[in-house]
Amino acid sequence: MGNCSQGCKDYFSRQKNTNIRLTLPVVCFVWQIAMIILFGVFIRYDEESDTHWVETKAHDNITSDIENDFYFRYPSFQDVHVMIFVGFGFLMTFLKRYSFGAVGFNFLIASFGLQWALLMQGWFHSLDPQTGKIFIGVESLINADFCVAGCLIAYGAVLGKVSPVQLLVMTLFGVTLFAVEEYIILNLLHARDAGGSMVIHTFGGYYGLAISRVLYRPNLHQSKRMQGSVYHSDTFAMIGTLFLWMFWPSFNSAITDHGDGQHRAVINTYLCLASTVLTTVAISSLSQKTGKLDMVHIQNSTLAGGVALGTAAEFMISPYGALIVGFFCGIISTMGYIFISPFLEKTLKIQDTCGIHNLHAMPGVIGGIVGAITAAAASESVYGKQGLINTFDFTGDFKDRTVLTQGGYQAAGMCVSIVFGVVGGAIVGSILKLPIWGDPADENCFDDEVYWEVREPYFFIDNPIFSQTIMFSVYCNCFTFI
Amino acid sequence: MGNCSQGCKDYFSRQKNTNIRLTLPVVCFVWQIAMIILFGVFIRYDEESDTHWVETKAHDNITSDIENDFYFRYPSFQDVHVMIFVGFGFLMTFLKRYSFGAVGFNFLIASFGLQWALLMQGWFHSLDPQTGKIFIGVESLINADFCVAGCLIAYGAVLGKVSPVQLLVMTLFGVTLFAVEEYIILNLLHARDAGGSMVIHTFGGYYGLAISRVLYRPNLHQSKRMQGSVYHSDTFAMIGTLFLWMFWPSFNSAITDHGDGQHRAVINTYLCLASTVLTTVAISSLSQKTGKLDMVHIQNSTLAGGVALGTAAEFMISPYGALIVGFFCGIISTMGYIFISPFLEKTLKIQDTCGIHNLHAMPGVIGGIVGAITAAAASESVYGKQGLINTFDFTGDFKDRTVLTQGGYQAAGMCVSIVFGVVGGAIVGSILKLPIWGDPADENCFDDEVYWEVREPYFFIDNPIFSQTIMFSVYCNCFTFI
Amino acid sequence: MGNCSQGCKDYFSRQKNTNIRLTLPVVCFVWQIAMIILFGVFIRYDEESDTHWVETKAHDNITSDIENDFYFRYPSFQDVHVMIFVGFGFLMTFLKRYSFGAVGFNFLIASFGLQWALLMQGWFHSLDPQTGKIFIGVESLINADFCVAGCLIAYGAVLGKVSPVQLLVMTLFGVTLFAVEEYIILNLLHARDAGGSMVIHTFGGYYGLAISRVLYRPNLHQSKRMQGSVYHSDTFAMIGTLFLWMFWPSFNSAITDHGDGQHRAVINTYLCLASTVLTTVAISSLSQKTGKLDMVHIQNSTLAGGVALGTAAEFMISPYGALIVGFFCGIISTMGYIFISPFLEKTLKIQDTCGIHNLHAMPGVIGGIVGAITAAAASESVYGKQGLINTFDFTGDFKDRTVLTQGGYQAAGMCVSIVFGVVGGAIVGSILKLPIWGDPADENCFDDEVYWEVREPYFFIDNPIFSQTIMFSVYCNCFTFI
């Protein structure tokens, strides 16, 4: 604590052992070495990223390099990449004194998870039976980022209450569960979910909530002084919100069909999100005596529309349909922050730091339902014969499937994602409950001091003027009130 | 005001009624429902975003999905999207205590305006006579963002002095006026304005200035303590500046001709902006006794070059021509902040919070003039026969138009945009003067407390050491000097 | 100093003459006018950005505008552009009171340097012998940004210790040296270096370190109070870190071969960077008694993998090879911050503000070695006959070169970049030592007050409570402890 006074020494002496000097490096090293070995055994470049592409291309009569999948997907990939690292990372910086943990641990677990995701998804989706290899290209990278997104959503529920080691364990199991449920939903049930309303958001949301339930802290109020935001931290969080909001059309269109598929998904998501903003503002204003807006709603609920259109974005939901989805998501998500979150905490003992239930879980379920209905309502008159086949991929084993059946399988897919989230989260949560992970004491939650070298240690003294505790922060020979 | 002392109770009791709990939600809901209905009646996917594209493509002998307009324009669209939401939003966060209003209201009115823009521009530009429908694709989304930009520019002039309800009304009329002037300039006069020097910046600038003139506040000095920036707020504003600056080449090339058109517009804008930075720095340094730089200039005037090249970016202005435009824009815009803004405020009673006159209005007019001259000076020797026809779209009714005539129409177009801005702004301003919109009192301008739940309420006490008022800010049980 | 007390008047009276009101504007104006003239003489649009493209296209039997190089490279260009202005700019905002200088001067010298880079690189690489002109397109813009990157890296070593005028001089010579060494390495030695491990990072790193050595300040401790970061400045720096990290795949693939070349470079860099994050976190945690993480390491060392893969990214290094490179770079770079930086400062008298030795110089050298080895180990069995020729461009004068020879030339290229950096930096450093550039006094280093109008002037008084100096900052009628 550097030149910190007695006051804070006492204060910090109260904390549990949060020393992660052994566990964190060991997990990182062991894991990274394992990744290198497994990549050496299994991962290869696919034909479009291999130097043999020059022959492949000639063989497939591809006239121009521009038809390499790279040029269809790379711009969307980069937008998704920004959402994962800047979007999710900065969205969680709203806490007054947990910005390092928000951005830094998000950075760590995303980098950790995407490597494991390439392997897990590869084994389940694209393992070549002859060679026993996984061939990766830009679409694999997008899917790895998607897979990681599920775990970052879960992080939102436990933000500030767990150690980085717990986060790594949570991500390890999260990615594994994700790959399995994704395989069941997309391959076995043959449900469509390009933007991952079910696969990513519903699963990730319930996974995080279940973990948070198991890790319930009855005395969390002891760190009340560290909860909530300050002016600048709310502004930082808006960076995350806006990059998520702006690039969500890329998220929902990144792996949809070339041509009209990506084009339509972008239009739908763009419109849906715009409509969400208006209803979020309306409900947020209604919720305050004087109609003031709450940054928590603006930072989070404005994104609910993108979540809810994850499944249906590539369908012919039509522009006004997208607006309707956004309209209701803004209302439901904002009301979730006002009414449901307190209920979850008090009654169900679920402490949801970022309110992922309102931003991901609920809108994800809505998205699954919207997807099922839109699929069941699809018709050749609207889609065209070939268009219908392409959109729902009614080929191979599924060439005789009707849209009604498809709707049913979509609904089934959603249930699978919920079950995986809740059950998986409960199991992983109980693993994380073991007293070996160096998690913080109740009074040190939401505090970067625990896992970061903060150059402004602070402490508390009595405030003579207002007879209330003041938080002081001192660095080098300067002096600051944060 | 939470645990705020008597001092600030008195202080805040002095304010006007800024309760928007009724008006804001009503406007948002009514408007969003209207949008849903109108979209249901009018808006459809265009052929490149419709599932029938698979047939269309075959019919048009398009060999590859990569030729879908989506792949020509989507990367530029996303850059423009970032400019609208992060660029404009964060550029306005420079005020010490209005970051929520800057980013949040920018977010609200942009989402609100782009839906109305799709309809208005659709009715004027792309209403299909047979079906009576508007068919939208990625280019429509870009144009909607462009249209909204005009209103966000206008917001810069009234930043901190109006209520969100006033902003919505301002945007509603702004988008409407925009669509009309755009129709006159681009369709009737057949002027070229790909980057919108005239259509977007000149119109938006004068629209905002006229509104600000009508809403003149003689006692604005009462909120002097809230004007100006603090260290971190200036740093946040640089995020906006840089994203606008970096992506401006995408802005000016987003809807230019495929191939060389987009390519050339990017090169011109890139060079023009680089040259603007140098002259801005030079004048800013000259303006201070010791040669110190002023963040206000760096944040704003460095962008003037992009505005001024909006019309001519797609022309063969040649690389050194682009540098020359940037050279003068940096000088003029910075001098505008030093000399013209004070004059506007004192003499013309125009209070221009962000200095949009220097960043948009003046450079926009310069851009119109540059465009007119460059067009009039175009020649087949430079453009090539077909190149000249393509660049100025001398086809159909306009196939016999000479470059000289074109230059004249370009100049006419600029006058139209000024007239629409000034007259339209004056009318809208007088509507906004009605005492029903919940705008803040003079002493509460530039203060997020009025429309946002700020978790650090502050108040004023006398400073014993410097015998000057100190602003205190208190949250939960912490305590801060901002 | 506005209403600043006697205390700070005395304090600031101690500073050297840092008045740049004459020099800075003169350099900017003279330079920009020179640029306009030289561009007028030399720079023209290339055939893909010229209106004659319509004929060129027909002549070359190009069927679609989408094959214009613009669509292969523009998305990557914009990512690189963001890295240059937001990435490098914000990465340097970590100092508690030098954010304006970090972002602002980065903005200035990048805009200044890229114009000169277009000319220098044009003269050396693409001067058309017949016309004597330089024809530029999107690839030229990428190369100009790359060239500027070398100088921005060098800025990192002298951050806070030099005047903007010195930075402009440093950039002017830096770009010149860059173009020459690049010509020797890429054209004469025919080494491959698409991501610039050698050409950009090794050169830039040693160039900056050599300058910093010559400008050594024995009494820099006098500004100790301004060194180090505060909570918000570290968060701002993470914006820079993340945009550099996310877009590095675009950096390393921006100018590689169309198709599989760009595709492969992205995959390799993406994987390499992910692995760097894990080992950086591991070493950072190991370096602290309680395993706490240090933001300095997370902000910088996580990027080392991208630097080290600059040369080999386009080769068939294979996914696990990329992970291995990242693995070691994270370790070496973080250890560099812990052990080597203090050694450089104490023993070699090199004061390296941002630690560019650990982020650019060392990883750059590693990248050169990795590139040489990977090239020497290349084989037709892995690359395919044509693939090998394409990847290493074994055509024309070099069609008989073997991979072993190529490996040797790669190694030679790295030596050239080191020599140019060290020798060039030493010479330029001695020029910058002249007492005419208005650099700050030792006690005013790392302080924006010197070159910026800061609206919160601050000063020092004795702190009655902690008997230590307190930094006060006063603006308008508010009052702040930063």
mmCIF file of N, CA and C in Angstrom, chain C residues 84-154:
data_model
loop_
_atom_site.group_PDB
_atom_site.id
_atom_site.type_symbol
_atom_site.label_atom_id
_atom_site.label_comp_id
_atom_site.label_asym_id
_atom_site.label_seq_id
_atom_site.Cartn_x
_atom_site.Cartn_y
_atom_site.Cartn_z
ATOM 1 N N ILE C 84 -2.333 3.772 -36.068
ATOM 2 C CA ILE C 84 -1.369 4.880 -36.086
ATOM 3 C C ILE C 84 -1.853 6.035 -35.219
ATOM 4 N N PHE C 85 -3.113 6.406 -35.344
ATOM 5 C CA PHE C 85 -3.583 7.628 -34.690
ATOM 6 C C PHE C 85 -4.199 7.378 -33.314
ATOM 7 N N VAL C 86 -5.063 6.364 -33.200
ATOM 8 C CA VAL C 86 -5.644 6.060 -31.890
ATOM 9 C C VAL C 86 -4.739 5.091 -31.121
ATOM 10 N N GLY C 87 -4.234 4.077 -31.800
ATOM 11 C CA GLY C 87 -3.420 3.065 -31.128
ATOM 12 C C GLY C 87 -2.174 3.662 -30.504
ATOM 13 N N PHE C 88 -1.278 4.185 -31.345
ATOM 14 C CA PHE C 88 -0.047 4.770 -30.814
ATOM 15 C C PHE C 88 -0.350 5.971 -29.930
ATOM 16 N N GLY C 89 -1.326 6.792 -30.335
ATOM 17 C CA GLY C 89 -1.633 8.003 -29.574
ATOM 18 C C GLY C 89 -2.079 7.703 -28.157
ATOM 19 N N PHE C 90 -3.069 6.840 -28.024
ATOM 20 C CA PHE C 90 -3.600 6.586 -26.683
ATOM 21 C C PHE C 90 -2.705 5.673 -25.856
ATOM 22 N N LEU C 91 -1.947 4.802 -26.505
ATOM 23 C CA LEU C 91 -1.021 3.956 -25.743
ATOM 24 C C LEU C 91 -0.095 4.825 -24.886
ATOM 25 N N MET C 92 0.208 6.032 -25.377
ATOM 26 C CA MET C 92 1.156 6.911 -24.671
ATOM 27 C C MET C 92 0.474 7.849 -23.673
ATOM 28 N N THR C 93 -0.844 7.711 -23.501
ATOM 29 C CA THR C 93 -1.535 8.620 -22.560
ATOM 30 C C THR C 93 -1.427 8.149 -21.116
ATOM 31 N N PHE C 94 -0.629 7.113 -20.857
ATOM 32 C CA PHE C 94 -0.593 6.551 -19.499
ATOM 33 C C PHE C 94 -0.026 7.525 -18.465
ATOM 34 N N LEU C 95 0.812 8.470 -18.887
ATOM 35 C CA LEU C 95 1.379 9.419 -17.916
ATOM 36 C C LEU C 95 0.276 10.288 -17.329
ATOM 37 N N LYS C 96 0.407 10.613 -16.039
ATOM 38 C CA LYS C 96 -0.697 11.278 -15.348
ATOM 39 C C LYS C 96 -1.026 12.647 -15.916
ATOM 40 N N ARG C 97 -0.053 13.271 -16.550
ATOM 41 C CA ARG C 97 -0.268 14.663 -16.970
ATOM 42 C C ARG C 97 0.375 14.938 -18.324
ATOM 43 N N TYR C 98 0.334 13.962 -19.231
ATOM 44 C CA TYR C 98 0.910 14.200 -20.558
ATOM 45 C C TYR C 98 0.017 13.632 -21.657
ATOM 46 N N SER C 99 -1.281 13.541 -21.404
ATOM 47 C CA SER C 99 -2.199 12.973 -22.394
ATOM 48 C C SER C 99 -2.306 13.857 -23.626
ATOM 49 N N PHE C 100 -2.324 15.170 -23.448
ATOM 50 C CA PHE C 100 -2.451 16.063 -24.611
ATOM 51 C C PHE C 100 -1.232 15.890 -25.513
ATOM 52 N N GLY C 101 -0.064 15.880 -24.885
ATOM 53 C CA GLY C 101 1.162 15.721 -25.666
ATOM 54 C C GLY C 101 1.208 14.365 -26.358
ATOM 55 N N ALA C 102 0.747 13.327 -25.659
ATOM 56 C CA ALA C 102 0.788 11.983 -26.239
ATOM 57 C C ALA C 102 -0.092 11.906 -27.484
ATOM 58 N N VAL C 103 -1.361 12.246 -27.325
ATOM 59 C CA VAL C 103 -2.294 12.137 -28.450
ATOM 60 C C VAL C 103 -2.063 13.249 -29.465
ATOM 61 N N GLY C 104 -1.841 14.458 -28.983
ATOM 62 C CA GLY C 104 -1.745 15.613 -29.876
ATOM 63 C C GLY C 104 -0.495 15.620 -30.727
ATOM 64 N N PHE C 105 0.674 15.374 -30.118
ATOM 65 C CA PHE C 105 1.911 15.400 -30.904
ATOM 66 C C PHE C 105 1.991 14.168 -31.799
ATOM 67 N N ASN C 106 1.449 13.050 -31.339
ATOM 68 C CA ASN C 106 1.364 11.858 -32.184
ATOM 69 C C ASN C 106 0.573 12.183 -33.455
ATOM 70 N N PHE C 107 -0.524 12.903 -33.269
ATOM 71 C CA PHE C 107 -1.393 13.343 -34.363
ATOM 72 C C PHE C 107 -0.607 14.257 -35.313
ATOM 73 N N LEU C 108 0.132 15.199 -34.746
ATOM 74 C CA LEU C 108 0.882 16.158 -35.549
ATOM 75 C C LEU C 108 1.967 15.484 -36.381
ATOM 76 N N ILE C 109 2.817 14.684 -35.731
ATOM 77 C CA ILE C 109 3.959 14.137 -36.480
ATOM 78 C C ILE C 109 3.520 13.054 -37.459
ATOM 79 N N ALA C 110 2.418 12.356 -37.148
ATOM 80 C CA ALA C 110 1.933 11.363 -38.109
ATOM 81 C C ALA C 110 1.428 12.055 -39.378
ATOM 82 N N SER C 111 0.672 13.139 -39.211
ATOM 83 C CA SER C 111 0.140 13.861 -40.379
ATOM 84 C C SER C 111 1.267 14.497 -41.186
ATOM 85 N N PHE C 112 2.279 14.949 -40.464
ATOM 86 C CA PHE C 112 3.450 15.572 -41.082
ATOM 87 C C PHE C 112 4.254 14.510 -41.843
ATOM 88 N N GLY C 113 4.502 13.374 -41.167
ATOM 89 C CA GLY C 113 5.372 12.359 -41.745
ATOM 90 C C GLY C 113 4.780 11.631 -42.928
ATOM 91 N N LEU C 114 3.466 11.404 -42.922
ATOM 92 C CA LEU C 114 2.926 10.566 -44.001
ATOM 93 C C LEU C 114 3.037 11.255 -45.355
ATOM 94 N N GLN C 115 3.013 12.592 -45.378
ATOM 95 C CA GLN C 115 3.171 13.287 -46.659
ATOM 96 C C GLN C 115 4.595 13.099 -47.194
ATOM 97 N N TRP C 116 5.540 13.267 -46.299
ATOM 98 C CA TRP C 116 6.954 13.117 -46.694
ATOM 99 C C TRP C 116 7.220 11.670 -47.087
ATOM 100 N N ALA C 117 6.550 10.730 -46.390
ATOM 101 C CA ALA C 117 6.738 9.311 -46.684
ATOM 102 C C ALA C 117 6.260 8.988 -48.100
ATOM 103 N N LEU C 118 5.140 9.567 -48.520
ATOM 104 C CA LEU C 118 4.639 9.295 -49.871
ATOM 105 C C LEU C 118 5.677 9.699 -50.910
ATOM 106 N N LEU C 119 6.350 10.804 -50.656
ATOM 107 C CA LEU C 119 7.377 11.258 -51.599
ATOM 108 C C LEU C 119 8.624 10.384 -51.540
ATOM 109 N N MET C 120 9.152 10.194 -50.337
ATOM 110 C CA MET C 120 10.401 9.424 -50.201
ATOM 111 C C MET C 120 10.232 7.997 -50.712
ATOM 112 N N GLN C 121 9.161 7.336 -50.281
ATOM 113 C CA GLN C 121 8.938 5.962 -50.736
ATOM 114 C C GLN C 121 8.669 5.942 -52.231
ATOM 115 N N GLY C 122 7.990 6.977 -52.709
ATOM 116 C CA GLY C 122 7.725 7.049 -54.146
ATOM 117 C C GLY C 122 9.004 7.146 -54.941
ATOM 118 N N TRP C 123 9.893 8.045 -54.506
ATOM 119 C CA TRP C 123 11.152 8.201 -55.242
ATOM 120 C C TRP C 123 11.945 6.906 -55.270
ATOM 121 N N PHE C 124 11.953 6.199 -54.151
ATOM 122 C CA PHE C 124 12.772 4.987 -54.074
ATOM 123 C C PHE C 124 12.114 3.760 -54.681
ATOM 124 N N HIS C 125 10.798 3.670 -54.598
ATOM 125 C CA HIS C 125 10.149 2.416 -54.980
ATOM 126 C C HIS C 125 9.347 2.504 -56.271
ATOM 127 N N SER C 126 8.703 3.639 -56.536
ATOM 128 C CA SER C 126 7.730 3.626 -57.632
ATOM 129 C C SER C 126 7.824 4.852 -58.540
ATOM 130 N N LEU C 127 9.012 5.436 -58.662
ATOM 131 C CA LEU C 127 9.155 6.559 -59.580
ATOM 132 C C LEU C 127 9.131 6.012 -61.007
ATOM 133 N N ASP C 128 8.199 6.538 -61.805
ATOM 134 C CA ASP C 128 8.086 6.047 -63.175
ATOM 135 C C ASP C 128 9.175 6.684 -64.032
ATOM 136 N N PRO C 129 10.087 5.862 -64.587
ATOM 137 C CA PRO C 129 11.242 6.431 -65.319
ATOM 138 C C PRO C 129 10.823 7.314 -66.485
ATOM 139 N N GLN C 130 9.777 6.894 -67.228
ATOM 140 C CA GLN C 130 9.388 7.709 -68.397
ATOM 141 C C GLN C 130 8.846 9.062 -67.972
ATOM 142 N N THR C 131 7.768 9.032 -67.161
ATOM 143 C CA THR C 131 7.093 10.303 -66.835
ATOM 144 C C THR C 131 7.783 11.050 -65.703
ATOM 145 N N GLY C 132 8.614 10.351 -64.907
ATOM 146 C CA GLY C 132 9.204 11.022 -63.744
ATOM 147 C C GLY C 132 8.179 11.329 -62.664
ATOM 148 N N LYS C 133 7.060 10.610 -62.712
ATOM 149 C CA LYS C 133 6.011 10.834 -61.710
ATOM 150 C C LYS C 133 5.918 9.657 -60.746
ATOM 151 N N ILE C 134 5.292 9.903 -59.599
ATOM 152 C CA ILE C 134 4.982 8.850 -58.620
ATOM 153 C C ILE C 134 3.473 8.637 -58.664
ATOM 154 N N PHE C 135 3.042 7.421 -58.956
ATOM 155 C CA PHE C 135 1.610 7.129 -59.039
ATOM 156 C C PHE C 135 1.158 6.428 -57.768
ATOM 157 N N ILE C 136 0.217 7.063 -57.054
ATOM 158 C CA ILE C 136 -0.172 6.515 -55.743
ATOM 159 C C ILE C 136 -1.575 5.922 -55.752
ATOM 160 N N GLY C 137 -1.746 4.891 -54.927
ATOM 161 C CA GLY C 137 -3.039 4.259 -54.716
ATOM 162 C C GLY C 137 -3.150 3.869 -53.250
ATOM 163 N N VAL C 138 -4.118 3.046 -52.917
ATOM 164 C CA VAL C 138 -4.355 2.701 -51.508
ATOM 165 C C VAL C 138 -3.128 2.036 -50.889
ATOM 166 N N GLU C 139 -2.377 1.246 -51.675
ATOM 167 C CA GLU C 139 -1.203 0.589 -51.098
ATOM 168 C C GLU C 139 -0.147 1.618 -50.706
ATOM 169 N N SER C 140 -0.059 2.711 -51.467
ATOM 170 C CA SER C 140 0.891 3.773 -51.102
ATOM 171 C C SER C 140 0.514 4.386 -49.759
ATOM 172 N N LEU C 141 -0.798 4.543 -49.541
ATOM 173 C CA LEU C 141 -1.237 5.140 -48.276
ATOM 174 C C LEU C 141 -0.870 4.223 -47.110
ATOM 175 N N ILE C 142 -1.041 2.913 -47.313
ATOM 176 C CA ILE C 142 -0.670 1.965 -46.255
ATOM 177 C C ILE C 142 0.822 2.076 -45.965
ATOM 178 N N ASN C 143 1.632 2.106 -47.019
ATOM 179 C CA ASN C 143 3.071 2.204 -46.813
ATOM 180 C C ASN C 143 3.469 3.501 -46.132
ATOM 181 N N ALA C 144 2.757 4.582 -46.435
ATOM 182 C CA ALA C 144 3.052 5.854 -45.768
ATOM 183 C C ALA C 144 2.747 5.742 -44.278
ATOM 184 N N ASP C 145 1.619 5.116 -43.953
ATOM 185 C CA ASP C 145 1.297 4.918 -42.538
ATOM 186 C C ASP C 145 2.360 4.047 -41.862
ATOM 187 N N PHE C 146 2.797 2.992 -42.557
ATOM 188 C CA PHE C 146 3.844 2.123 -42.003
ATOM 189 C C PHE C 146 5.094 2.932 -41.695
ATOM 190 N N CYS C 147 5.493 3.750 -42.664
ATOM 191 C CA CYS C 147 6.714 4.540 -42.526
ATOM 192 C C CYS C 147 6.620 5.457 -41.315
ATOM 193 N N VAL C 148 5.458 6.078 -41.146
ATOM 194 C CA VAL C 148 5.252 6.957 -39.997
ATOM 195 C C VAL C 148 5.330 6.174 -38.690
ATOM 196 N N ALA C 149 4.865 4.929 -38.727
ATOM 197 C CA ALA C 149 4.886 4.116 -37.509
ATOM 198 C C ALA C 149 6.290 4.049 -36.924
ATOM 199 N N GLY C 150 7.301 3.931 -37.790
ATOM 200 C CA GLY C 150 8.671 3.883 -37.300
ATOM 201 C C GLY C 150 9.008 5.087 -36.445
ATOM 202 N N CYS C 151 8.553 6.269 -36.875
ATOM 203 C CA CYS C 151 8.858 7.499 -36.120
ATOM 204 C C CYS C 151 8.032 7.590 -34.851
ATOM 205 N N LEU C 152 6.814 7.071 -34.882
ATOM 206 C CA LEU C 152 5.973 7.127 -33.681
ATOM 207 C C LEU C 152 6.546 6.197 -32.612
ATOM 208 N N ILE C 153 7.128 5.083 -33.044
ATOM 209 C CA ILE C 153 7.804 4.190 -32.097
ATOM 210 C C ILE C 153 8.933 4.949 -31.415
ATOM 211 N N ALA C 154 9.719 5.664 -32.236
ATOM 212 C CA ALA C 154 10.837 6.433 -31.677
ATOM 213 C C ALA C 154 10.339 7.495 -30.694
#
